[in-house]
Amino acid sequence: MLVPVSWLRDFVEIDIPVELLADRLTVAGLEVAHMKYIGLPQETAPGVHMPKSDHLVWDRAKLLLGRIVEVRAHPNADRLVLALVDYGEAELEQCVTGATNLFRYKDRGELDPPIWSPFAMEGATVWDGQSDSPKRMTLKGRELRGIYNKSMVCSEKELGIADEHEGVIVMEDDASFVAGMSLADVLGDVVLDIEFTPNLARCLSMIGVAREVAAILGVKMNYPDFDFQAVGAPIEGQVDIDIREPALNPRFTLTLLRDTEVRPSPFWMQHRLKLIGQRPRNNIVDVTNYLTFELGQPTHAFDYDKLVARAGGAPTIITRLPEAGEELETLDAVRRELGEETILVADSAGALSLGGVIGGGDTEISEATVNVLLEAAAWDNISIRKTIKEQRVHTEASARFSRGVHPSQAILGSMRGIELMRQLGGGRIAQGVIDVYPGRPDAVTVDLPIERVNRLLGMDVSLEQAADVLRRLEFAVEVADDVIRATAPDHRLDISADPVVGQSDLLEEIARIIGYDRIPDTIMADEMPPQWENTAVLLEERIRDALVGQGLAEVINYRFTSREREALLTPAGLPPSLAEAEYVEIANPAASDRNVLRHSLMINMLENAVNNARYQATQELFELGKVYLQRDDLLPEEPLQLGILLAGARSQPSWLSDGSSEEMDFFDLKGVIESLLHALHIEDFSFERGTHSSFHPGRSADLLLRGERIGSFGEIHPQVASRFKLREAKVVYGEIAVAPLISQHQRLHNITALPTAPAILEDIALVLNANIAASEVEAVIRQAGGRLLRDVTLFDVYTGDPVPPGKKSLAYSLTYQDEQRTLTDKNAARIRRKIIGAVRHRLNAELRS
Amino acid sequence: MTDSISTIRREALGALERIGDSDALSAWRAQYLGRRGAVGKLFAQIGSLPKTERAAFGQGVNALQQELDRAHEEHRALMESQVMARDLEEGEIDISLPAYPRRRGALHPSTQTHREFQTIWADMGFQVYQSRDVEEDDLNFTLLNLPPHHPARDMQDTFYTTDPKVLLRTHTSPGQIRAMRDLGDGGTKPIRVILPGMCYRQEQVTARSEIQFTQVEGLAIGRNIRMSDLKGTIAEFAKRMYSPNAKVRYRASYFPFTEPSMEVDVECFLCGGEGCRVCKYTGWLEIAGSGMVHPTVLRNGGYDPSEWSGFAFGMGPERITMLKHGIQDIRYFWSNDLRFLRQF
Ligand SMILES: [Zn+2]
């Protein structure tokens, strides 16, 4: 909300620099996001930093308030006039101007009442009114159609008040005006742009902000006069109110102004509305707008005669819920179907407006209006929120009512509104106010022991100090026996009647106004809770470290995807291998391909590979993240999965390498997985031929932990790869459930003592059927070799001549070793014989010579 | 026979002097000192000599063998030192040639910041409590003092699932309720945890806002937790995370689940508080929202708010990471471009 400081000064005296005020407001919770300077210089306050403003600063000696004494015709030009300006000197100054809004004063002689305008002397700097882009200019004397001119009367654009350049500023007479006074003292201003959190509904007005300023600065709040001058016939009998839903409409008030005139508002009113970004319309509508911003109590003006015509006599204003199928065309020219919870203002002839939100077109103020009925009411904020949501309509009124306006304010809006209308448009106010108030909120009184203040804030606040803060915020405060009894002022709805919550509400006010910076910094003296071992967290980090240590880069993806995207992971005609569960579906997705939560990390990581392939020849990625499996419970399971992706050359191109760039394959990924399992000291794992349909059936494997399948990995199925345009680069991917890794990892593991005796090494080459798995061969060798066979390393796999077709040759290097004793050649030969015997017997393998 | 000793001696030493490579040296050794070499042959002749000459001849051959051994060793050492000298003189490489590329892994920047957080908070006794992403409306809002239609619900654009009771958490705060119920033992035990995790908001994705982001929430519950403790704890965090001289400012604010509530600013470490583009010329950077746990939230967590109190805070690791590394675009975080990730 835009808050001109000049407007705040109507209600509170501000004797600190505006920059400091902005800082104090920000710290107290009213965040000043931006400051717009009008004519006044930007000041510096100690410790307060803000962006430098490059606005026009008005020269106090050369930009003055001028009284236009007379407007004369220009002898040589129809489109120019001569304004004779009194600027406090003995001589009048003659300004040549093309301001069209002065033409109507032409040749009227001395003006009575006088009009006032900003006057710029020779040498003054203003914005160039003719330039489209901001450009400063300094006034110099020159001839304009034969008449020498060295000064000017100014427009809003020239002064940097607004972008308009229709004519010059013309102000009506005011008792405080003196010709020649500095313009900065009349129109100089700073407009604060304040952002309000939802709890500050009470501050959404000039008075609301002024109250905070008064409390922060510890100065008095000056309220406007709410009395009104009523000389007309009493309002009773001229209009009635019938509230049918007091819970939704706790109060409704009406005042009536007769014989007024609808016309443009005076300068001061238009100026203030423009400063806060509102467009002036006419004096009656302007007052309703003005009140919304001054008091925070939105009001609505009806053309009384139109109501009388509709009712065929004295109207009764009815507030009620819509009838089935009821419609209303609102002021924004939208015909609205009314939902069953929308509270309406109506009369006997039908709906008039959406209560607290927007008026209807039928009874609006027009140029012809002479009798005005002013509504100021209170509405249930939740009901208004529902209407806003349903009707998608946002107005200044609904912004306030939806956050909560205390019903006490309605009568103030009525009285101040009808009086302002009278002042601006003339006429007679009917005596009295029709005030129906079925839903008066209970006053909220909270008992707050000072001991609780001190205990929760951790600082010593005296009883007097706390009471003083609350009084400054207009609480009614009694103090007895170290307990503050505070009753909330009737503009506040945010103080809870719950005793403990109410205490917190007060505590916040006390801390906020005293200043959070006054609370000391302390170290918690409270009992330390029991600490526990966080295995899952530690293991996750161990997994990350192990993979980063192998050169992989961690990715973190969106958890959103679509069913269609994940369906791409299953080749045509094959059963899907992703988790068997429903998807968590987003009702309001950000995009149609992000409308469910993922079942697998695979889709994201393949997309990563595609994206990165444009820049990176080699990719080694992993992600540790959740997938979301909707089963029978309300909430889905959220297991953590580990995805690993390898693609591209095994070695990186270099002037040192031999130029071969073999692609990474299944065995690279198998190596990454084995290393990871070793790093976690997980031993009971094994691999089986892959069963996951997203992978090449011949070049993939399942990972088993203690016999249970916990993941799959391998070369991406060519059909899947081609869908991702990954055919050219071989991509290997694996996904493993993390929970079993965490539960199966060995927290403690024994190491093997380093042997002191030398080892005997020897190689054997076996020729056997090609379809026998290498793992099986190794198992047979190890079993036959027993304790003394310390290590078995496969160093060659060969098929082709001279190995017969259907056979393969596997060459192993064997290490025999005893921990204590030096083995003899005889010992070694005995083990070797056992091994050869076993592979012959069990695998039908021949020793290759 | 002594002649043959001196002949071999002269021949051998002469040949040795001319040897310049190690193969020739091995051949020389075989020729003279090998089992079948010249010296060996001399030894073989001993038996065929008259007894009177044997001793003298034997001594002579022995001396020859020793001398040739010594000469061989000296020559070998000489050659080695020459090779070394040549290598030192001529074996220079162009050290400006590029290195052989080693692959370096990289932790995601978000993980790195989370680790930094976890370490600092662990030192202050805050342990990690992991909570879920897909959450009940009740826990995300209602139990946090945000009943349906509460104005503060406007502050957050929520992803709802097709079950209206279920949503993607908009903040890590529902973990507060879970932690209290899980660890509080019916509101009888103190708690000190941080709750890190991914949160989701239905927003336009721009350089400054994302539909998913991580948060770290902190929660301390005890019989005597004070607002001054919150300030002291956050100040300590700021000192460790930013700089030992980090100045901290507190602004009143509003979060439905805390009261009093405050925003925490740290003095801009890029401009030293003087004002720059990053801090929007205010000299301050917003680092956390915080406050005393609202009595209603304490109650919903099983604690009696007249006996127990607590504080909570929430921080955005991505924002801190962005500030620390000059990252201009939050979309870098989940786009997983290796050119970005490899910079960490
Ligand atoms: Zn800065």
PDB file of N, CA and C and ligand atoms in Angstrom, chain B residues 268-285, ligand 1:
ATOM      1  N   CYS B 268      24.994  -7.538   4.919  1.00  0.00           N
ATOM      2  CA  CYS B 268      25.405  -8.015   3.593  1.00  0.00           C
ATOM      3  C   CYS B 268      26.912  -8.240   3.576  1.00  0.00           C
ATOM      4  N   PHE B 269      27.303  -9.507   3.322  1.00  0.00           N
ATOM      5  CA  PHE B 269      28.737  -9.808   3.352  1.00  0.00           C
ATOM      6  C   PHE B 269      29.394  -9.478   2.022  1.00  0.00           C
ATOM      7  N   LEU B 270      28.607  -9.024   1.073  1.00  0.00           N
ATOM      8  CA  LEU B 270      29.190  -8.660  -0.219  1.00  0.00           C
ATOM      9  C   LEU B 270      29.641  -7.208  -0.217  1.00  0.00           C
ATOM     10  N   CYS B 271      28.912  -6.363   0.524  1.00  0.00           N
ATOM     11  CA  CYS B 271      29.260  -4.942   0.523  1.00  0.00           C
ATOM     12  C   CYS B 271      29.611  -4.471   1.928  1.00  0.00           C
ATOM     13  N   GLY B 272      29.611  -5.374   2.880  1.00  0.00           N
ATOM     14  CA  GLY B 272      29.927  -4.970   4.250  1.00  0.00           C
ATOM     15  C   GLY B 272      28.873  -4.053   4.842  1.00  0.00           C
ATOM     16  N   GLY B 273      27.651  -4.134   4.332  1.00  0.00           N
ATOM     17  CA  GLY B 273      26.571  -3.339   4.916  1.00  0.00           C
ATOM     18  C   GLY B 273      26.425  -1.954   4.315  1.00  0.00           C
ATOM     19  N   GLU B 274      27.269  -1.641   3.321  1.00  0.00           N
ATOM     20  CA  GLU B 274      27.211  -0.302   2.730  1.00  0.00           C
ATOM     21  C   GLU B 274      26.087  -0.167   1.711  1.00  0.00           C
ATOM     22  N   GLY B 275      25.611  -1.302   1.233  1.00  0.00           N
ATOM     23  CA  GLY B 275      24.550  -1.256   0.219  1.00  0.00           C
ATOM     24  C   GLY B 275      25.097  -1.617  -1.148  1.00  0.00           C
ATOM     25  N   CYS B 276      24.506  -2.618  -1.769  1.00  0.00           N
ATOM     26  CA  CYS B 276      24.927  -3.010  -3.124  1.00  0.00           C
ATOM     27  C   CYS B 276      23.702  -3.577  -3.831  1.00  0.00           C
ATOM     28  N   ARG B 277      23.914  -3.986  -5.074  1.00  0.00           N
ATOM     29  CA  ARG B 277      22.782  -4.443  -5.873  1.00  0.00           C
ATOM     30  C   ARG B 277      22.133  -5.679  -5.243  1.00  0.00           C
ATOM     31  N   VAL B 278      22.992  -6.591  -4.735  1.00  0.00           N
ATOM     32  CA  VAL B 278      22.479  -7.853  -4.212  1.00  0.00           C
ATOM     33  C   VAL B 278      21.579  -7.634  -2.995  1.00  0.00           C
ATOM     34  N   CYS B 279      21.977  -6.729  -2.117  1.00  0.00           N
ATOM     35  CA  CYS B 279      21.166  -6.465  -0.920  1.00  0.00           C
ATOM     36  C   CYS B 279      20.165  -5.353  -1.186  1.00  0.00           C
ATOM     37  N   LYS B 280      19.980  -5.016  -2.436  1.00  0.00           N
ATOM     38  CA  LYS B 280      19.055  -3.945  -2.841  1.00  0.00           C
ATOM     39  C   LYS B 280      19.365  -2.652  -2.094  1.00  0.00           C
ATOM     40  N   TYR B 281      20.633  -2.414  -1.878  1.00  0.00           N
ATOM     41  CA  TYR B 281      21.116  -1.179  -1.260  1.00  0.00           C
ATOM     42  C   TYR B 281      20.631  -0.971   0.167  1.00  0.00           C
ATOM     43  N   THR B 282      20.228  -2.049   0.828  1.00  0.00           N
ATOM     44  CA  THR B 282      19.785  -1.902   2.212  1.00  0.00           C
ATOM     45  C   THR B 282      20.902  -2.277   3.181  1.00  0.00           C
ATOM     46  N   GLY B 283      21.916  -2.975   2.693  1.00  0.00           N
ATOM     47  CA  GLY B 283      22.989  -3.422   3.583  1.00  0.00           C
ATOM     48  C   GLY B 283      22.649  -4.705   4.326  1.00  0.00           C
ATOM     49  N   TRP B 284      21.444  -5.237   4.100  1.00  0.00           N
ATOM     50  CA  TRP B 284      21.016  -6.434   4.835  1.00  0.00           C
ATOM     51  C   TRP B 284      20.564  -7.523   3.883  1.00  0.00           C
ATOM     52  N   LEU B 285      20.815  -8.751   4.264  1.00  0.00           N
ATOM     53  CA  LEU B 285      20.321  -9.892   3.510  1.00  0.00           C
ATOM     54  C   LEU B 285      19.427 -10.719   4.425  1.00  0.00           C
TER      55      LEU B 285
HETATM   56 ZN    ZN C   1      25.197  -5.550  -0.161  1.00  0.00          ZN
END
